Tab-separated table of C-alpha atoms in Angstrom:
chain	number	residue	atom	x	y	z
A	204	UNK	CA	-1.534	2.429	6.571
A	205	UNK	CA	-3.051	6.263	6.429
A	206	UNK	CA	-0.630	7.906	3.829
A	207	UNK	CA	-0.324	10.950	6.065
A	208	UNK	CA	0.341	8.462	9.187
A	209	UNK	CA	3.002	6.714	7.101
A	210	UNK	CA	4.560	9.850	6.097
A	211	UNK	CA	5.086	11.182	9.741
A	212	UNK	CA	6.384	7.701	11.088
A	213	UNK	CA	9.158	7.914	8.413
A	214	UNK	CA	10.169	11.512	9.494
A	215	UNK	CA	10.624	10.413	12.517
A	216	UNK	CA	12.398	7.199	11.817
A	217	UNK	CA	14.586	9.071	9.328
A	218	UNK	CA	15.172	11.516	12.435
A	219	UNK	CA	13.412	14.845	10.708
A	220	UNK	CA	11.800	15.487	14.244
A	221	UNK	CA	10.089	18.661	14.448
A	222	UNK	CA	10.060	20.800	17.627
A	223	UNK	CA	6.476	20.704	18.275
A	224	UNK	CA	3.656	18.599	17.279
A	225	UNK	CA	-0.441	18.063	17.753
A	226	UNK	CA	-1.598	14.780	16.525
A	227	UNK	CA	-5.865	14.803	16.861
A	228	UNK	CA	-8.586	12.210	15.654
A	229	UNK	CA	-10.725	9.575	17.245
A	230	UNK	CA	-8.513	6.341	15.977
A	231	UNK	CA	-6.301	6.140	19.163
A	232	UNK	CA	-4.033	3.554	17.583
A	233	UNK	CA	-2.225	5.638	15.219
A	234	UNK	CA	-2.165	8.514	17.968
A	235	UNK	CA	-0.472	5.802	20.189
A	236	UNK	CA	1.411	4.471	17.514
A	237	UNK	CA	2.827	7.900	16.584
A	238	UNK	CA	4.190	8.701	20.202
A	239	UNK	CA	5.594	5.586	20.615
A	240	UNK	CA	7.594	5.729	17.884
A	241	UNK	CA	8.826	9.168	18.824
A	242	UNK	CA	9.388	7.913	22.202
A	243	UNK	CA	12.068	5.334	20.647
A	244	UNK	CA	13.769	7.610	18.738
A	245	UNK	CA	13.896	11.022	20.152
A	246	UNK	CA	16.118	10.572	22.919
A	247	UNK	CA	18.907	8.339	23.338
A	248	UNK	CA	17.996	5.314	26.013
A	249	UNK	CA	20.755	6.718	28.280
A	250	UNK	CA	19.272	9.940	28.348
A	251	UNK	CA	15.625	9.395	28.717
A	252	UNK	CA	15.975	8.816	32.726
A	253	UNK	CA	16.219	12.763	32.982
A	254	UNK	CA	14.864	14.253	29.515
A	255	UNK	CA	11.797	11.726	28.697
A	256	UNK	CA	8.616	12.948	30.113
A	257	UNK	CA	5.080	11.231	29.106
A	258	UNK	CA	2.367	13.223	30.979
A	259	UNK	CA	-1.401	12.745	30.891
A	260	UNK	CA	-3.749	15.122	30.657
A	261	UNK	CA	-5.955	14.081	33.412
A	262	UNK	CA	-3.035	14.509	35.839
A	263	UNK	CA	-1.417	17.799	34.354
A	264	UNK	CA	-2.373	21.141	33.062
A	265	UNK	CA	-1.519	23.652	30.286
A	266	UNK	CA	0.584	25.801	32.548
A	267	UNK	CA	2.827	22.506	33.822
A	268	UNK	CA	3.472	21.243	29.891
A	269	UNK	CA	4.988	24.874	29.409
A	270	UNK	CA	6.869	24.772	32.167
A	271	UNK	CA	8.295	20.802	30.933
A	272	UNK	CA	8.555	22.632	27.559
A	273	UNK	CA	10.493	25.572	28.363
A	274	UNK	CA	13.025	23.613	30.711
A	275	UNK	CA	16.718	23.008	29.368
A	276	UNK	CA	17.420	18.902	28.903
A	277	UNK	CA	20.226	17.949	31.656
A	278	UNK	CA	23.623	17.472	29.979
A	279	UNK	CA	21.778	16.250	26.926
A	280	UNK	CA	21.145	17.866	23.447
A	281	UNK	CA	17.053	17.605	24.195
A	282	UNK	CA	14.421	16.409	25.846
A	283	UNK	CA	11.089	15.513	24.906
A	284	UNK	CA	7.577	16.116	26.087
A	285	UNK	CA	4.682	13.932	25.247
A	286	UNK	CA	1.222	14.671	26.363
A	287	UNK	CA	-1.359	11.707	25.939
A	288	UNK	CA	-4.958	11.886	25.988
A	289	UNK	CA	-4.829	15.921	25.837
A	290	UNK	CA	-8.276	16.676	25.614
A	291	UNK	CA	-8.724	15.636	29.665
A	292	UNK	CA	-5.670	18.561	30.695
A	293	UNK	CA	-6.612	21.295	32.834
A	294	UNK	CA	-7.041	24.407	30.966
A	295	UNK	CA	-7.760	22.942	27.459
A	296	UNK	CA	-10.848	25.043	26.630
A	297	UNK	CA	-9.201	28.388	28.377
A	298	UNK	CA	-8.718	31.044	26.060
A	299	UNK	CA	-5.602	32.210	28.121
A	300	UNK	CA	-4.503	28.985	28.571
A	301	UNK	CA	-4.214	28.622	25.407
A	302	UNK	CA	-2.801	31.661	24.177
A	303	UNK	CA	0.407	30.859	26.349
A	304	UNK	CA	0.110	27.063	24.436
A	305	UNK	CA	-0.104	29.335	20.585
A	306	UNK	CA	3.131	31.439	21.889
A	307	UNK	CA	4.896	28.238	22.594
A	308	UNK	CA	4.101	26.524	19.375
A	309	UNK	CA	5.235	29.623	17.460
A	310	UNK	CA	8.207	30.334	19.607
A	311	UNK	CA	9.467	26.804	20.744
A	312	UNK	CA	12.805	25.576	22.670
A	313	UNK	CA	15.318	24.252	20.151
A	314	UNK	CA	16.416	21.634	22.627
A	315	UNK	CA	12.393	20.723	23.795
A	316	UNK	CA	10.398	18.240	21.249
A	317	UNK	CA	7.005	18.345	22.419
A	318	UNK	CA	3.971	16.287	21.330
A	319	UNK	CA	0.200	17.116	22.170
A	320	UNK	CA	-1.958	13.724	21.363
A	321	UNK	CA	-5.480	14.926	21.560
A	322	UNK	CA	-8.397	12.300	21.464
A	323	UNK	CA	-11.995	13.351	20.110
A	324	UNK	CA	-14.154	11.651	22.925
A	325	UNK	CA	-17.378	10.008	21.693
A	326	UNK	CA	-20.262	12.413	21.708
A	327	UNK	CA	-17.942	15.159	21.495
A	328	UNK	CA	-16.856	17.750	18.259
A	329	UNK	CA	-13.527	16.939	16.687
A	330	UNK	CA	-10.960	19.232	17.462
A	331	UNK	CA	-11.100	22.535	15.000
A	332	UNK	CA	-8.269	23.027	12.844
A	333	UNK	CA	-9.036	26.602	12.296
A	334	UNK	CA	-8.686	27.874	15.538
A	335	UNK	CA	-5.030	29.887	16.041
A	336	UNK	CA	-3.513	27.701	18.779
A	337	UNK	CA	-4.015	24.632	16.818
A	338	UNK	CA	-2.890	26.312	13.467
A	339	UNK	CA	0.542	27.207	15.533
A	340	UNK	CA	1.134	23.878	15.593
A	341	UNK	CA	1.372	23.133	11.933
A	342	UNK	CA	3.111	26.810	10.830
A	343	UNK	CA	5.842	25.519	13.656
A	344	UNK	CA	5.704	21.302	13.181
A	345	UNK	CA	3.527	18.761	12.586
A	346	UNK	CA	-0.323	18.798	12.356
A	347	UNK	CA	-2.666	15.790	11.683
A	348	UNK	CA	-5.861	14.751	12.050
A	349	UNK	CA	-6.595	10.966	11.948
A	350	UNK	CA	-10.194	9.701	11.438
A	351	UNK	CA	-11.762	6.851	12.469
A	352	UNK	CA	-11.724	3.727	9.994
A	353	UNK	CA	-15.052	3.283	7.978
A	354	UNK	CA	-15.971	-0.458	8.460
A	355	UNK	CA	-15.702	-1.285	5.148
A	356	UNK	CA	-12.321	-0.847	5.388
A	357	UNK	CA	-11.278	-2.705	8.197
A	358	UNK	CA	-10.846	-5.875	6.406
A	359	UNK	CA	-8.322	-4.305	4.323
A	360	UNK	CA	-7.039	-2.852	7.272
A	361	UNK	CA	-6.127	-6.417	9.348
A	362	UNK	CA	-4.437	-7.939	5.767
A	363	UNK	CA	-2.140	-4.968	6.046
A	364	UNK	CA	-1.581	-4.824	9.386
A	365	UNK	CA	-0.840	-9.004	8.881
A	366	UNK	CA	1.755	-7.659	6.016
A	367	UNK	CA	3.295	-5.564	7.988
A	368	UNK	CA	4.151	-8.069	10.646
A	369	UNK	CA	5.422	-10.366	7.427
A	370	UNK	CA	2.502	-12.805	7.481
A	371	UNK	CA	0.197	-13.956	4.886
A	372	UNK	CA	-3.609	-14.145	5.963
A	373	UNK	CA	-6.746	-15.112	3.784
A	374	UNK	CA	-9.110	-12.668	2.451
A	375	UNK	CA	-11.970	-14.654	4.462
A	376	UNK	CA	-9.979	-14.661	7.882
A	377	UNK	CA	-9.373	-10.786	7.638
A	378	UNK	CA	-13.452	-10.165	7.286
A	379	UNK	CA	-14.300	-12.897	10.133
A	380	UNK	CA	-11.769	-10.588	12.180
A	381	UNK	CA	-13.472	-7.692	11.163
A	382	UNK	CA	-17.203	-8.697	11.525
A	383	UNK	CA	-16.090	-9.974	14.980
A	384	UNK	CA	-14.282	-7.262	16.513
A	385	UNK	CA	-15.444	-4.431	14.906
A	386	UNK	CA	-13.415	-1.316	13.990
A	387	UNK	CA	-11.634	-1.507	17.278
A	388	UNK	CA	-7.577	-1.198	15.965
A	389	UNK	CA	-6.554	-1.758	18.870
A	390	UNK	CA	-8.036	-4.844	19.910
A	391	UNK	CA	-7.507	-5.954	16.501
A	392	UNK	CA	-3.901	-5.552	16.508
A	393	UNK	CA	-3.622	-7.287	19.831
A	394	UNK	CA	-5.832	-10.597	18.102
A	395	UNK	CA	-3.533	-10.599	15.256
A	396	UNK	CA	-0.692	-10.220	17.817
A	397	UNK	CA	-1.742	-13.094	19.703
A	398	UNK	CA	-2.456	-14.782	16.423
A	399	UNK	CA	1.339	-14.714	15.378
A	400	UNK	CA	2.574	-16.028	18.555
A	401	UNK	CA	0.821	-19.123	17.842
A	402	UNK	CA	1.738	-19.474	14.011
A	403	UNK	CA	3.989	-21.877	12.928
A	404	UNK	CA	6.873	-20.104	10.544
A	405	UNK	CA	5.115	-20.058	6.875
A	406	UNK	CA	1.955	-20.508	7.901
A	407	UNK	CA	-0.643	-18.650	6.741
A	408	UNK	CA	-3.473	-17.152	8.948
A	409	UNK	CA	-6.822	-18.815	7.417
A	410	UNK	CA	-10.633	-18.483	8.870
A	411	UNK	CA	-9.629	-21.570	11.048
A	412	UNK	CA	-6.880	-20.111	12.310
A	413	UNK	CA	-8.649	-17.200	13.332
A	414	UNK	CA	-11.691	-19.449	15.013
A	415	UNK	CA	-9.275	-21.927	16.948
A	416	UNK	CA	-7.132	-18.426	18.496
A	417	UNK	CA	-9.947	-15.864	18.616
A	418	UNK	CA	-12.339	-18.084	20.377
A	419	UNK	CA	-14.509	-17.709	17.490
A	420	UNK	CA	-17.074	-20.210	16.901
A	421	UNK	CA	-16.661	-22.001	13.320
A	422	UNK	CA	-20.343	-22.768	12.732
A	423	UNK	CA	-22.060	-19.979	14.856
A	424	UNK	CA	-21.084	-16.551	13.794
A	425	UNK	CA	-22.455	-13.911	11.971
A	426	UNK	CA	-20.648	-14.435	8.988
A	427	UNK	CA	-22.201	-17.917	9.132
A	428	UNK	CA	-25.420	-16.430	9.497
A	429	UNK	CA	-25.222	-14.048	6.475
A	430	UNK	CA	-24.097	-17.405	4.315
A	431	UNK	CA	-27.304	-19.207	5.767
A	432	UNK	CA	-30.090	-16.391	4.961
A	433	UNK	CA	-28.640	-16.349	1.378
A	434	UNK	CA	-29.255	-19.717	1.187
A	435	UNK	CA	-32.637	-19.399	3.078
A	436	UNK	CA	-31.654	-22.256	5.468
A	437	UNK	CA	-33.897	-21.658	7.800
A	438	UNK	CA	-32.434	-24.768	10.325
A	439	UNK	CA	-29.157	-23.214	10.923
A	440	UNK	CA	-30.100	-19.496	11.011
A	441	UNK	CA	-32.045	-20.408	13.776
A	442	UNK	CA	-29.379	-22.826	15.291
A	443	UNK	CA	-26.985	-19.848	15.211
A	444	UNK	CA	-29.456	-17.160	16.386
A	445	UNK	CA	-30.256	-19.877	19.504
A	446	UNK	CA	-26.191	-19.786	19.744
A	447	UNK	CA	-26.260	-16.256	20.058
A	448	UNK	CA	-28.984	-15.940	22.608
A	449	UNK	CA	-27.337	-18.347	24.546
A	450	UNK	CA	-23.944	-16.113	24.362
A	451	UNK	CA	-25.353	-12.341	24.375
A	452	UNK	CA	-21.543	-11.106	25.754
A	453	UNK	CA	-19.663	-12.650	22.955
A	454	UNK	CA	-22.087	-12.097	20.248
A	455	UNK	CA	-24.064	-8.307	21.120
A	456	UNK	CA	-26.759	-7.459	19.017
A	457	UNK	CA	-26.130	-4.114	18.087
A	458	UNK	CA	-22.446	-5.206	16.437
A	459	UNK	CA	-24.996	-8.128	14.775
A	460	UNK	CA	-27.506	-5.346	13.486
A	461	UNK	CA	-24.405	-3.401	12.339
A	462	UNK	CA	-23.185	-6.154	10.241
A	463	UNK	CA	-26.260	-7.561	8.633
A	464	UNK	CA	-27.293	-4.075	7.439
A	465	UNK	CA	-24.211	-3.280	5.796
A	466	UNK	CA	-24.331	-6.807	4.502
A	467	UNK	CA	-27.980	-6.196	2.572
A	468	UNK	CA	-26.920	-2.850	2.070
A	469	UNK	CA	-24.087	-4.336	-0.264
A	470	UNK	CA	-27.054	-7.074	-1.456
A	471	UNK	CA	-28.923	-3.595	-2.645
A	472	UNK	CA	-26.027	-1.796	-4.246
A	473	UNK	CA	-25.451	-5.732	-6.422
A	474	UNK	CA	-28.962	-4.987	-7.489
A	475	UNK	CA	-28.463	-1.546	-8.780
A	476	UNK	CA	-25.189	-2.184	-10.789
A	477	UNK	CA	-25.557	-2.629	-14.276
A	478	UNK	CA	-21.691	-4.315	-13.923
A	479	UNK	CA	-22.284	-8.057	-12.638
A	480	UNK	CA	-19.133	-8.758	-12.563
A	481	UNK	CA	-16.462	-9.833	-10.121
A	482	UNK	CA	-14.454	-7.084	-10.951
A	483	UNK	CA	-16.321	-4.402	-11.794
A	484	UNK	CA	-18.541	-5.263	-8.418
A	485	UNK	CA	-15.837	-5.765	-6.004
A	486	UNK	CA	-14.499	-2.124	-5.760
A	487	UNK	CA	-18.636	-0.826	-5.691
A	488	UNK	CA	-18.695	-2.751	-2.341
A	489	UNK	CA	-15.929	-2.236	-0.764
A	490	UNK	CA	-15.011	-5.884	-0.629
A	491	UNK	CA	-12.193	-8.416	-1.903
A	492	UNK	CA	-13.654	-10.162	-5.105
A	493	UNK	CA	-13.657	-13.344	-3.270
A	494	UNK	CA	-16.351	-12.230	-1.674
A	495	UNK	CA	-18.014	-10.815	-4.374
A	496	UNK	CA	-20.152	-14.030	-5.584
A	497	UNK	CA	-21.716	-14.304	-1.951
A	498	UNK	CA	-23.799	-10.916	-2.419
A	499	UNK	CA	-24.177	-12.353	-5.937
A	500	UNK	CA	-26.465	-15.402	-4.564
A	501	UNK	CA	-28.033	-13.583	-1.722
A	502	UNK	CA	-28.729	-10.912	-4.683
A	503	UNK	CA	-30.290	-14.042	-6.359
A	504	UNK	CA	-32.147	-15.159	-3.154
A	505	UNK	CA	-33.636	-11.721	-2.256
A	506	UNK	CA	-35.205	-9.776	-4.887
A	507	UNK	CA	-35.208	-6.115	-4.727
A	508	UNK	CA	-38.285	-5.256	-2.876
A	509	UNK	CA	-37.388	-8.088	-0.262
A	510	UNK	CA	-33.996	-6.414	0.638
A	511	UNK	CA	-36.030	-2.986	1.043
A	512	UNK	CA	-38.207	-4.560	3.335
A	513	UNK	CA	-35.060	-6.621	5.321
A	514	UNK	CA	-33.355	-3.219	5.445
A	515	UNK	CA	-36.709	-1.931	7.095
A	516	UNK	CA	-36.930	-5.065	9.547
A	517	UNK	CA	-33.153	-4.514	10.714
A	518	UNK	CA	-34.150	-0.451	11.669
A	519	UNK	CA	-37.221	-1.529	13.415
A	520	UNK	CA	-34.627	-4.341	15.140
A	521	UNK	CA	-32.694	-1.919	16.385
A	522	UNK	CA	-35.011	0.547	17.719
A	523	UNK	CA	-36.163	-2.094	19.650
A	524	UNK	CA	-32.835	-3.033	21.052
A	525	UNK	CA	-32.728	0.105	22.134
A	526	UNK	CA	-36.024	-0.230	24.466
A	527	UNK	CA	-38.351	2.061	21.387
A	528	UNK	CA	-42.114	0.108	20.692
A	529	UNK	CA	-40.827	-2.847	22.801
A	530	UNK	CA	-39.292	-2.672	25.900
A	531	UNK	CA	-39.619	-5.992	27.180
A	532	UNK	CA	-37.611	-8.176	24.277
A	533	UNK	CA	-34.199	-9.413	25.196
A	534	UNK	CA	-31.882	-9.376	22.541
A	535	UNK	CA	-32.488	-12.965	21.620
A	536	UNK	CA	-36.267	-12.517	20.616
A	537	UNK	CA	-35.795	-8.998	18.845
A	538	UNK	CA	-32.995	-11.443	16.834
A	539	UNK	CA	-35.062	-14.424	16.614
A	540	UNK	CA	-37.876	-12.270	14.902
A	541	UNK	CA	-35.346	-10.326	12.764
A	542	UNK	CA	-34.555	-13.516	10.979
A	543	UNK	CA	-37.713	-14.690	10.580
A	544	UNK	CA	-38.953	-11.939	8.818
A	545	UNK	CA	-35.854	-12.540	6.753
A	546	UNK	CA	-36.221	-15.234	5.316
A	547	UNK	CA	-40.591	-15.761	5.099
């Protein structure tokens, strides 16, 4: 959990609900999780019918969350207001607009609780904490920003979130998760989900686990495929690159790029440490200390200059991918080539 996401949840489960808040960031989970757990404790389930509003920014505007703001809750203590996806409501970018939304958050209704979740769309600036309106927010309630997982983290990420739902899971089924979903939380929470439905009580969620309920294959997936170039054998990286060409939807190149350069990367930074060991390597790479003799042998397989030039050979991969030099591979020969260079 993100300390300053844990911190908020148990306000609000502990009941210290402030009158306003703006929660911002490009991780929708925690923005989600955040209203929803506002949503269950704000206002009694009797009570909601009439004093419960969830509104969406495509559908509403500044000017009609004031007016839901400034209303008085019907024979109720409050009411609450929850905006989702924000960033899509009319009159978000107007300065007057958003003068009338500073006033509010300096000068809100004792009986109104009202939540802006704002989403930073891709290709678009995070929202700026400096500017007044948004600084309103935190001298009257809550503020927070939540950033986007780095993927070297999302392995760490899934064994909590297992935790958390009181299950024990294996440090190698929480980095096939990862590698195969990517730093999608929500998706990932709805695996796991679907994960503990299916566990027996005790059980513990292992890599098999995870390939028999994910739909993963056991032999053909890229954490295979990192374990087979370490080992230079050359048979089954190319049975599992044949795989993949065979199954482009389930196994897209660009998350396979993405996960074999961080993978070297980690080979390179093994190379540079002057600590060899388990422990001393483990928090270097970001990675559970099982894992840690893995980018050992590959370390062992690949000397330095090699994982320079495999480094190299993934870019030029992926500017290829993206139609740059060659614009006639499919995804299966820029791979296919990729892993040849690899490993001659």
């Amino acid at each position: 959990m993100i300390p300053a996401v844990d911190a908020l949840l148990k306000d609000i489960r502990n009941k210290r609900i402030a009158p306003v808040y703006l929660i911002h960031g490009d991780e929708p989970f925690y923005l989600d999780r955040i209203a929803e757990e506002l949503e269950k404790i704000a206002i009694p389930v009797a009570e909601r019918g009439f004093n419960q509003f969830i509104l969406f920014g495509k559908d509403t505007d500044v000017g009609a969350v004031l007016n839901y703001a400034r209303r008085y809750p019907f024979m109720a203590e409050r009411q609450l207001v929850i905006v989702k996806e924000a960033q899509q409501m009319g009159g978000i970018t107007d300065k007057s607009a958003l003068t009338l939304l500073e006033d509010y958050a300096l000068n809100p209704l004792d009986s109104t609780i009202l939540m802006i979740c704002y989403t930073r769309e891709e290709g678009k600036p995070a929202l700026d904490e400096r500017k007044s309106w948004v600084k309103a927010f935190g001298a009257k309630g809550k503020l927070l920003g939540i950033k986007k997982l780095y993927d070297d983290k999302i392995p760490d990420w899934v064994g909590m979130y297992c935790r958390e739902q009181g299950a024990k899971v294996s440090p190698k089924a929480c980095q096939l998760l990862a590698d195969h979903i990517g730093n999608d939380l929500k998706r990932l929470a709805g695996e796991i989900d679907k994960i503990l439905i299916n566990l027996h009580v005790g059980e513990e969620i292992s890599a098999t686990t995870v390939e028999r309920l994910v739909g993963i294959s056991k032999e053909y997936n890229v954490f295979e495929l990192q374990k087979a170039l370490a080992q230079r054998d050359i048979v089954k990286a190319n049975q599992i690159v044949a795989y993949f060409g065979h199954n482009p939807k389930d196994n897209p190149l660009v998350v396979i790029l993405a996960q074999l350069f961080s993978y070297f990367s980690k080979v390179l930074l093994v190379q540079a440490s002057k600590d060899q060991t388990d422990k001393g390597l483990a928090p270097l790479l970001g990675v559970n200390p099982f894992f840690v003799k893995d980018y050992l042998s590959a370390a062992r397989t690949f000397p330095l200059p090699k994982v320079a030039d495999i480094l190299h050979a993934i870019r030029r991969a992926d500017a290829r991918s993206k139609g740059i030099d060659t614009p006639t591979m499919n995804e299966g020969d820029i791979l296919r080539e990729l892993v040849f260079e690899v490993l001659h």
